[in-house]
Amino acid sequence: MRVASLNAHRTVMAEYDEMLTWFVLALLSIGLVMVYSASIATAEESKFTGFHPTYYLIRHGMFILVGLVSGVMAFQVPVQTWQKLAPYLFLLGVALLVLVLIPGVGRSVNGSRRWLSLFVINLQPSELMKLFAVLYAADYTVRKGIVKHTFVKAFLPMFAVMVLVGSLLLTEPDMGAFVVICAIALCTLWLGGFNLKVFGGLVFALPLAFAALILSSPYRMQRVVGFMDPWSDPYGKGYQLSHALIAFGRGEWFGVGLGGSVEKLFYLPEAHTDFLLAVIAEELGFVGVCAVIILFGGLLIRAFAIGRQAAFLDRQFAALLAQGIAVWLGVQAMINSGVNMGVLPTKGLTLPFLSFGGSGVVVNCIAAAILLRIDWESRRMMRGLPI
């Protein structure tokens, strides 16, 4: 009787990807602790927070709670429904990107107009657009499967859409989100078996396009110059990076201890958002950074495995959706880590699941829930059960 009960329990537990769930929960938990540690000094000294040291901790905890509830709701939506909604959600995302640029509607912070004020919270449309871009790219690739080797019919429509989205994002400006969305679109098309000659041309065209974007914008040029040699102007163009590198250097192998960071004490800007990894490096050391990287690596491995399993079951949209989410989270985590370590120029991208930010945390949780839904449906199909 006990054996039968135990086997039944294991069968129920095996209906979803336990490892993926634990990876996500571990990242969210680390993020909650480190956001509090990185923000406590800023919260104590800011009128905006009412001088309350737990301001960011409470808000980030609320964001995680909303994200988990949103994830549970997203898990209830069949993958086929996501496919049907994909074009409409993408149009909604474009509309939100237009709204954010309208004076009096969009909210500007530090010279960037990226937020829509919803009274209680600020919505960042570019975060939603990443999810919508994954859904649209997967649906587009499936729909264009018959003509995927035709440059004009297959690639040009997607290129036109990316130009539109890119123009809106660069107007904000939000080059980081633009880079992530481009990576999502291109990787999804490639994984979908589109003509490799197209991507051969893009290998030469994309670097030229990014070079033109950098040269056409003085502030982007300053970021690149500061990134190449931050110590040449440590109080100007290289200020953020130089202090991030100091944080990494102080952390050494095991860190200075949780809460012991000096750089978060008004030296390192955006310590609880863009440069959270630098605070992790200082307080938890090389070991702490490796732990975060391992968790992201495990999450991406599971995401690609879920996509591969869906592909074996001939669920092309589900497979591309899972792999697209993996590309999105992987590229964004890589860029944020590279910026913190001085490998890449500053992009203004947060670390998925960890950094402070309501829109990002909620959308990341929804993406994780969609991955779990894809895996759940695949497991039920393999058992011959209805989905």
GROMACS .gro file of C-alpha atoms in nm:
model
  387
    1MET     CA    1   0.000   0.000   0.000
    2ARG     CA    2   0.279   0.239   0.096
    3VAL     CA    3   0.479   0.143  -0.216
    4ALA     CA    4   0.179   0.212  -0.440
    5SER     CA    5   0.120   0.546  -0.268
    6LEU     CA    6   0.487   0.641  -0.307
    7ASN     CA    7   0.486   0.545  -0.676
    8ALA     CA    8   0.168   0.750  -0.733
    9HIS     CA    9   0.330   1.046  -0.560
   10ARG     CA   10   0.641   1.016  -0.779
   11THR     CA   11   0.421   0.997  -1.089
   12VAL     CA   12   0.248   1.322  -0.994
   13MET     CA   13   0.579   1.491  -0.916
   14ALA     CA   14   0.722   1.376  -1.249
   15GLU     CA   15   0.453   1.565  -1.438
   16TYR     CA   16   0.661   1.883  -1.434
   17ASP     CA   17   1.031   1.968  -1.452
   18GLU     CA   18   1.146   1.978  -1.091
   19MET     CA   19   1.502   2.088  -1.173
   20LEU     CA   20   1.385   2.389  -1.375
   21THR     CA   21   1.153   2.490  -1.093
   22TRP     CA   22   1.432   2.474  -0.835
   23PHE     CA   23   1.671   2.671  -1.057
   24VAL     CA   24   1.415   2.951  -1.092
   25LEU     CA   25   1.328   2.954  -0.721
   26ALA     CA   26   1.698   2.958  -0.627
   27LEU     CA   27   1.767   3.256  -0.855
   28LEU     CA   28   1.464   3.445  -0.720
   29SER     CA   29   1.571   3.375  -0.362
   30ILE     CA   30   1.929   3.490  -0.421
   31GLY     CA   31   1.794   3.798  -0.596
   32LEU     CA   32   1.569   3.887  -0.303
   33VAL     CA   33   1.856   3.864  -0.053
   34MET     CA   34   2.107   4.048  -0.270
   35VAL     CA   35   1.867   4.326  -0.374
   36TYR     CA   36   1.809   4.398  -0.005
   37SER     CA   37   2.181   4.392   0.067
   38ALA     CA   38   2.265   4.615  -0.231
   39SER     CA   39   1.986   4.868  -0.172
   40ILE     CA   40   1.968   4.915   0.204
   41ALA     CA   41   2.207   5.214   0.213
   42THR     CA   42   2.033   5.385  -0.081
   43ALA     CA   43   1.690   5.331   0.075
   44GLU     CA   44   1.801   5.477   0.409
   45GLU     CA   45   1.923   5.800   0.248
   46SER     CA   46   1.650   5.863  -0.012
   47LYS     CA   47   1.343   6.082   0.034
   48PHE     CA   48   1.176   5.878  -0.241
   49THR     CA   49   1.182   5.570  -0.017
   50GLY     CA   50   1.082   5.759   0.296
   51PHE     CA   51   1.425   5.678   0.444
   52HIS     CA   52   1.301   5.324   0.505
   53PRO     CA   53   1.585   5.066   0.477
   54THR     CA   54   1.354   4.782   0.370
   55TYR     CA   55   1.179   4.979   0.093
   56TYR     CA   56   1.338   4.789  -0.198
   57LEU     CA   57   1.319   4.456  -0.014
   58ILE     CA   58   0.942   4.492   0.034
   59ARG     CA   59   0.881   4.605  -0.322
   60HIS     CA   60   1.101   4.334  -0.471
   61GLY     CA   61   0.926   4.073  -0.255
   62MET     CA   62   0.594   4.200  -0.387
   63PHE     CA   63   0.723   4.182  -0.745
   64ILE     CA   64   0.831   3.821  -0.690
   65LEU     CA   65   0.491   3.735  -0.541
   66VAL     CA   66   0.311   3.895  -0.837
   67GLY     CA   67   0.550   3.715  -1.070
   68LEU     CA   68   0.479   3.377  -0.912
   69VAL     CA   69   0.101   3.435  -0.925
   70SER     CA   70   0.132   3.548  -1.288
   71GLY     CA   71   0.341   3.239  -1.359
   72VAL     CA   72   0.076   3.009  -1.212
   73MET     CA   73  -0.186   3.180  -1.429
   74ALA     CA   74   0.035   3.158  -1.740
   75PHE     CA   75   0.088   2.787  -1.675
   76GLN     CA   76  -0.287   2.732  -1.717
   77VAL     CA   77  -0.275   2.865  -2.075
   78PRO     CA   78  -0.221   2.591  -2.339
   79VAL     CA   79   0.074   2.639  -2.572
   80GLN     CA   80  -0.165   2.632  -2.868
   81THR     CA   81  -0.342   2.937  -2.723
   82TRP     CA   82  -0.010   3.121  -2.691
   83GLN     CA   83   0.049   3.048  -3.060
   84LYS     CA   84  -0.290   3.192  -3.158
   85LEU     CA   85  -0.231   3.504  -2.946
   86ALA     CA   86   0.129   3.560  -3.060
   87PRO     CA   87   0.061   3.811  -3.346
   88TYR     CA   88  -0.186   4.010  -3.135
   89LEU     CA   89   0.045   4.023  -2.834
   90PHE     CA   90   0.324   4.143  -3.061
   91LEU     CA   91   0.102   4.424  -3.192
   92LEU     CA   92   0.016   4.511  -2.830
   93GLY     CA   93   0.387   4.532  -2.754
   94VAL     CA   94   0.446   4.767  -3.048
   95ALA     CA   95   0.156   4.985  -2.932
   96LEU     CA   96   0.306   5.005  -2.581
   97LEU     CA   97   0.644   5.101  -2.726
   98VAL     CA   98   0.473   5.384  -2.916
   99LEU     CA   99   0.282   5.496  -2.605
  100VAL     CA  100   0.598   5.520  -2.398
  101LEU     CA  101   0.742   5.775  -2.643
  102ILE     CA  102   0.443   6.010  -2.619
  103PRO     CA  103   0.525   6.313  -2.397
  104GLY     CA  104   0.308   6.314  -2.087
  105VAL     CA  105   0.236   5.942  -2.119
  106GLY     CA  106   0.579   5.783  -2.102
  107ARG     CA  107   0.791   5.839  -1.791
  108SER     CA  108   1.152   5.953  -1.830
  109VAL     CA  109   1.428   5.848  -1.586
  110ASN     CA  110   1.796   5.939  -1.627
  111GLY     CA  111   1.736   6.063  -1.980
  112SER     CA  112   1.562   5.746  -2.100
  113ARG     CA  113   1.189   5.725  -2.170
  114ARG     CA  114   1.118   5.357  -2.101
  115TRP     CA  115   0.830   5.343  -1.852
  116LEU     CA  116   0.453   5.381  -1.842
  117SER     CA  117   0.324   5.501  -1.506
  118LEU     CA  118   0.044   5.281  -1.368
  119PHE     CA  119   0.017   5.481  -1.044
  120VAL     CA  120   0.126   5.197  -0.812
  121ILE     CA  121   0.401   5.060  -1.038
  122ASN     CA  122   0.587   5.157  -1.354
  123LEU     CA  123   0.548   4.924  -1.653
  124GLN     CA  124   0.849   4.880  -1.881
  125PRO     CA  125   0.713   4.780  -2.226
  126SER     CA  126   1.054   4.665  -2.352
  127GLU     CA  127   1.048   4.381  -2.096
  128LEU     CA  128   0.708   4.265  -2.223
  129MET     CA  129   0.833   4.302  -2.578
  130LYS     CA  130   1.103   4.041  -2.518
  131LEU     CA  131   0.839   3.781  -2.433
  132PHE     CA  132   0.614   3.891  -2.718
  133ALA     CA  133   0.912   3.877  -2.958
  134VAL     CA  134   0.983   3.515  -2.857
  135LEU     CA  135   0.619   3.419  -2.916
  136TYR     CA  136   0.599   3.604  -3.248
  137ALA     CA  137   0.933   3.473  -3.379
  138ALA     CA  138   0.834   3.113  -3.300
  139ASP     CA  139   0.492   3.155  -3.463
  140TYR     CA  140   0.642   3.336  -3.765
  141THR     CA  141   0.900   3.061  -3.819
  142VAL     CA  142   0.630   2.793  -3.815
  143ARG     CA  143   0.403   2.988  -4.051
  144LYS     CA  144   0.685   3.057  -4.297
  145GLY     CA  145   0.815   2.699  -4.291
  146ILE     CA  146   0.706   2.633  -4.651
  147VAL     CA  147   0.899   2.932  -4.789
  148LYS     CA  148   1.183   2.936  -4.537
  149HIS     CA  149   1.448   2.913  -4.809
  150THR     CA  150   1.316   3.220  -4.992
  151PHE     CA  151   1.492   3.542  -4.895
  152VAL     CA  152   1.212   3.781  -5.000
  153LYS     CA  153   0.916   3.591  -4.856
  154ALA     CA  154   1.081   3.449  -4.546
  155PHE     CA  155   1.339   3.693  -4.419
  156LEU     CA  156   1.239   4.040  -4.540
  157PRO     CA  157   0.904   4.055  -4.351
  158MET     CA  158   1.079   3.967  -4.024
  159PHE     CA  159   1.356   4.216  -4.105
  160ALA     CA  160   1.097   4.492  -4.157
  161VAL     CA  161   0.931   4.409  -3.824
  162MET     CA  162   1.267   4.416  -3.644
  163VAL     CA  163   1.349   4.753  -3.802
  164LEU     CA  164   1.020   4.891  -3.668
  165VAL     CA  165   1.075   4.753  -3.317
  166GLY     CA  166   1.440   4.854  -3.323
  167SER     CA  167   1.355   5.211  -3.421
  168LEU     CA  168   1.111   5.241  -3.131
  169LEU     CA  169   1.356   5.091  -2.880
  170LEU     CA  170   1.648   5.306  -2.996
  171THR     CA  171   1.431   5.617  -2.968
  172GLU     CA  172   1.377   5.551  -2.595
  173PRO     CA  173   1.680   5.471  -2.604
  174ASP     CA  174   1.714   5.105  -2.501
  175MET     CA  175   1.987   4.946  -2.710
  176GLY     CA  176   2.020   4.654  -2.468
  177ALA     CA  177   1.662   4.539  -2.527
  178PHE     CA  178   1.713   4.585  -2.902
  179VAL     CA  179   2.020   4.356  -2.896
  180VAL     CA  180   1.830   4.089  -2.700
  181ILE     CA  181   1.528   4.100  -2.933
  182CYS     CA  182   1.753   4.079  -3.241
  183ALA     CA  183   1.924   3.775  -3.090
  184ILE     CA  184   1.585   3.615  -3.019
  185ALA     CA  185   1.461   3.670  -3.375
  186LEU     CA  186   1.777   3.558  -3.552
  187CYS     CA  187   1.835   3.250  -3.336
  188THR     CA  188   1.472   3.142  -3.370
  189LEU     CA  189   1.489   3.171  -3.750
  190TRP     CA  190   1.815   2.976  -3.751
  191LEU     CA  191   1.678   2.703  -3.521
  192GLY     CA  192   1.373   2.687  -3.747
  193GLY     CA  193   1.593   2.588  -4.042
  194PHE     CA  194   1.588   2.910  -4.242
  195ASN     CA  195   1.836   2.956  -4.528
  196LEU     CA  196   2.190   2.970  -4.389
  197LYS     CA  197   2.298   3.207  -4.669
  198VAL     CA  198   2.082   3.473  -4.507
  199PHE     CA  199   2.273   3.439  -4.182
  200GLY     CA  200   2.603   3.440  -4.366
  201GLY     CA  201   2.515   3.786  -4.496
  202LEU     CA  202   2.404   3.897  -4.151
  203VAL     CA  203   2.744   3.803  -4.005
  204PHE     CA  204   2.886   4.089  -4.212
  205ALA     CA  205   2.587   4.324  -4.204
  206LEU     CA  206   2.512   4.326  -3.831
  207PRO     CA  207   2.857   4.442  -3.712
  208LEU     CA  208   2.839   4.727  -3.964
  209ALA     CA  209   2.491   4.822  -3.842
  210PHE     CA  210   2.599   4.825  -3.476
  211ALA     CA  211   2.909   5.025  -3.563
  212ALA     CA  212   2.687   5.282  -3.736
  213LEU     CA  213   2.459   5.300  -3.430
  214ILE     CA  214   2.757   5.359  -3.202
  215LEU     CA  215   2.917   5.622  -3.424
  216SER     CA  216   2.588   5.806  -3.472
  217SER     CA  217   2.531   5.851  -3.098
  218PRO     CA  218   2.781   6.042  -2.881
  219TYR     CA  219   2.668   5.878  -2.556
  220ARG     CA  220   2.709   5.527  -2.703
  221MET     CA  221   3.054   5.624  -2.828
  222GLN     CA  222   3.145   5.742  -2.479
  223ARG     CA  223   3.032   5.409  -2.333
  224VAL     CA  224   3.253   5.216  -2.575
  225VAL     CA  225   3.552   5.441  -2.505
  226GLY     CA  226   3.494   5.410  -2.129
  227PHE     CA  227   3.461   5.032  -2.161
  228MET     CA  228   3.790   4.998  -2.351
  229ASP     CA  229   3.990   5.181  -2.084
  230PRO     CA  230   3.779   5.271  -1.778
  231TRP     CA  231   4.086   5.380  -1.579
  232SER     CA  232   4.165   5.660  -1.825
  233ASP     CA  233   3.863   5.850  -1.689
  234PRO     CA  234   3.761   5.675  -1.364
  235TYR     CA  235   3.548   5.971  -1.249
  236GLY     CA  236   3.373   6.020  -1.583
  237LYS     CA  237   3.310   5.776  -1.868
  238GLY     CA  238   3.465   5.483  -1.683
  239TYR     CA  239   3.306   5.548  -1.342
  240GLN     CA  240   3.054   5.262  -1.335
  241LEU     CA  241   3.288   5.001  -1.478
  242SER     CA  242   3.585   5.100  -1.264
  243HIS     CA  243   3.381   5.061  -0.945
  244ALA     CA  244   3.231   4.733  -1.068
  245LEU     CA  245   3.584   4.601  -1.124
  246ILE     CA  246   3.689   4.722  -0.779
  247ALA     CA  247   3.394   4.526  -0.635
  248PHE     CA  248   3.506   4.212  -0.816
  249GLY     CA  249   3.862   4.263  -0.697
  250ARG     CA  250   3.761   4.311  -0.333
  251GLY     CA  251   3.551   3.994  -0.335
  252GLU     CA  252   3.840   3.762  -0.421
  253TRP     CA  253   3.751   3.394  -0.364
  254PHE     CA  254   3.487   3.397  -0.091
  255GLY     CA  255   3.385   3.764  -0.066
  256VAL     CA  256   3.386   4.012   0.220
  257GLY     CA  257   3.067   3.864   0.365
  258LEU     CA  258   2.696   3.923   0.309
  259GLY     CA  259   2.618   4.289   0.375
  260GLY     CA  260   2.987   4.389   0.382
  261SER     CA  261   3.007   4.557   0.041
  262VAL     CA  262   3.166   4.902   0.032
  263GLU     CA  263   3.091   4.975  -0.333
  264LYS     CA  264   2.715   4.970  -0.271
  265LEU     CA  265   2.758   5.266  -0.034
  266PHE     CA  266   2.693   5.526  -0.306
  267TYR     CA  267   3.005   5.439  -0.508
  268LEU     CA  268   2.856   5.192  -0.755
  269PRO     CA  269   2.552   5.335  -0.941
  270GLU     CA  270   2.249   5.109  -0.991
  271ALA     CA  271   2.391   4.854  -0.746
  272HIS     CA  272   2.055   4.680  -0.699
  273THR     CA  273   1.963   4.672  -1.070
  274ASP     CA  274   2.219   4.669  -1.353
  275PHE     CA  275   2.525   4.605  -1.134
  276LEU     CA  276   2.383   4.357  -0.884
  277LEU     CA  277   2.635   4.094  -0.995
  278ALA     CA  278   2.921   4.323  -0.889
  279VAL     CA  279   2.775   4.338  -0.537
  280ILE     CA  280   2.738   3.958  -0.540
  281ALA     CA  281   3.103   3.932  -0.642
  282GLU     CA  282   3.215   4.165  -0.363
  283GLU     CA  283   3.009   4.005  -0.087
  284LEU     CA  284   3.008   3.639  -0.193
  285GLY     CA  285   3.326   3.634  -0.402
  286PHE     CA  286   3.421   3.415  -0.695
  287VAL     CA  287   3.227   3.127  -0.542
  288GLY     CA  288   2.906   3.331  -0.530
  289VAL     CA  289   2.940   3.445  -0.891
  290CYS     CA  290   3.008   3.087  -1.002
  291ALA     CA  291   2.697   2.970  -0.815
  292VAL     CA  292   2.484   3.222  -1.004
  293ILE     CA  293   2.640   3.123  -1.339
  294ILE     CA  294   2.584   2.753  -1.263
  295LEU     CA  295   2.217   2.818  -1.183
  296PHE     CA  296   2.172   3.004  -1.511
  297GLY     CA  297   2.358   2.728  -1.694
  298GLY     CA  298   2.130   2.465  -1.544
  299LEU     CA  299   1.820   2.668  -1.632
  300LEU     CA  300   1.932   2.706  -1.995
  301ILE     CA  301   2.022   2.337  -2.027
  302ARG     CA  302   1.675   2.241  -1.905
  303ALA     CA  303   1.510   2.496  -2.137
  304PHE     CA  304   1.691   2.360  -2.443
  305ALA     CA  305   1.616   2.003  -2.332
  306ILE     CA  306   1.245   2.091  -2.307
  307GLY     CA  307   1.264   2.238  -2.657
  308ARG     CA  308   1.438   1.929  -2.792
  309GLN     CA  309   1.177   1.700  -2.634
  310ALA     CA  310   0.899   1.906  -2.795
  311ALA     CA  311   1.075   1.885  -3.131
  312PHE     CA  312   1.092   1.504  -3.104
  313LEU     CA  313   0.714   1.507  -3.056
  314ASP     CA  314   0.676   1.721  -3.369
  315ARG     CA  315   0.561   2.024  -3.167
  316GLN     CA  316   0.751   2.280  -3.370
  317PHE     CA  317   0.606   2.597  -3.217
  318ALA     CA  318   0.655   2.468  -2.863
  319ALA     CA  319   1.012   2.366  -2.942
  320LEU     CA  320   1.101   2.704  -3.092
  321LEU     CA  321   0.926   2.885  -2.807
  322ALA     CA  322   1.127   2.697  -2.543
  323GLN     CA  323   1.454   2.751  -2.729
  324GLY     CA  324   1.369   3.117  -2.789
  325ILE     CA  325   1.312   3.171  -2.415
  326ALA     CA  326   1.647   3.003  -2.349
  327VAL     CA  327   1.819   3.235  -2.598
  328TRP     CA  328   1.651   3.541  -2.443
  329LEU     CA  329   1.744   3.459  -2.084
  330GLY     CA  330   2.090   3.335  -2.180
  331VAL     CA  331   2.182   3.636  -2.394
  332GLN     CA  332   2.052   3.885  -2.137
  333ALA     CA  333   2.235   3.713  -1.850
  334MET     CA  334   2.553   3.696  -2.058
  335ILE     CA  335   2.537   4.065  -2.152
  336ASN     CA  336   2.468   4.175  -1.793
  337SER     CA  337   2.752   3.958  -1.663
  338GLY     CA  338   2.984   4.083  -1.936
  339VAL     CA  339   2.904   4.445  -1.851
  340ASN     CA  340   2.969   4.386  -1.481
  341MET     CA  341   3.301   4.215  -1.556
  342GLY     CA  342   3.417   4.474  -1.809
  343VAL     CA  343   3.393   4.239  -2.107
  344LEU     CA  344   3.112   4.436  -2.276
  345PRO     CA  345   3.011   4.805  -2.286
  346THR     CA  346   2.734   4.922  -2.051
  347LYS     CA  347   2.393   4.826  -2.194
  348GLY     CA  348   2.141   4.895  -1.917
  349LEU     CA  349   2.017   4.535  -1.900
  350THR     CA  350   1.919   4.373  -1.572
  351LEU     CA  351   2.012   4.023  -1.457
  352PRO     CA  352   1.708   3.797  -1.514
  353PHE     CA  353   1.529   3.677  -1.197
  354LEU     CA  354   1.778   3.858  -0.971
  355SER     CA  355   1.786   4.234  -1.035
  356PHE     CA  356   1.532   4.474  -0.886
  357GLY     CA  357   1.252   4.565  -1.127
  358GLY     CA  358   0.887   4.471  -1.136
  359SER     CA  359   0.836   4.431  -1.510
  360GLY     CA  360   1.146   4.220  -1.555
  361VAL     CA  361   1.078   3.984  -1.263
  362VAL     CA  362   0.714   3.929  -1.358
  363VAL     CA  363   0.791   3.865  -1.727
  364ASN     CA  364   1.077   3.629  -1.635
  365CYS     CA  365   0.841   3.429  -1.412
  366ILE     CA  366   0.583   3.409  -1.692
  367ALA     CA  367   0.854   3.284  -1.930
  368ALA     CA  368   0.956   3.014  -1.679
  369ALA     CA  369   0.591   2.912  -1.643
  370ILE     CA  370   0.556   2.877  -2.021
  371LEU     CA  371   0.862   2.650  -2.021
  372LEU     CA  372   0.702   2.436  -1.751
  373ARG     CA  373   0.377   2.425  -1.951
  374ILE     CA  374   0.560   2.308  -2.265
  375ASP     CA  375   0.733   2.036  -2.064
  376TRP     CA  376   0.406   1.936  -1.892
  377GLU     CA  377   0.224   1.900  -2.224
  378SER     CA  378   0.511   1.699  -2.375
  379ARG     CA  379   0.513   1.458  -2.080
  380ARG     CA  380   0.138   1.406  -2.106
  381MET     CA  381   0.164   1.345  -2.482
  382MET     CA  382   0.430   1.082  -2.422
  383ARG     CA  383   0.193   0.906  -2.182
  384GLY     CA  384  -0.099   0.933  -2.423
  385LEU     CA  385  -0.290   1.168  -2.191
  386PRO     CA  386  -0.498   1.466  -2.310
  387ILE     CA  387  -0.360   1.820  -2.279
   0.00000   0.00000   0.00000
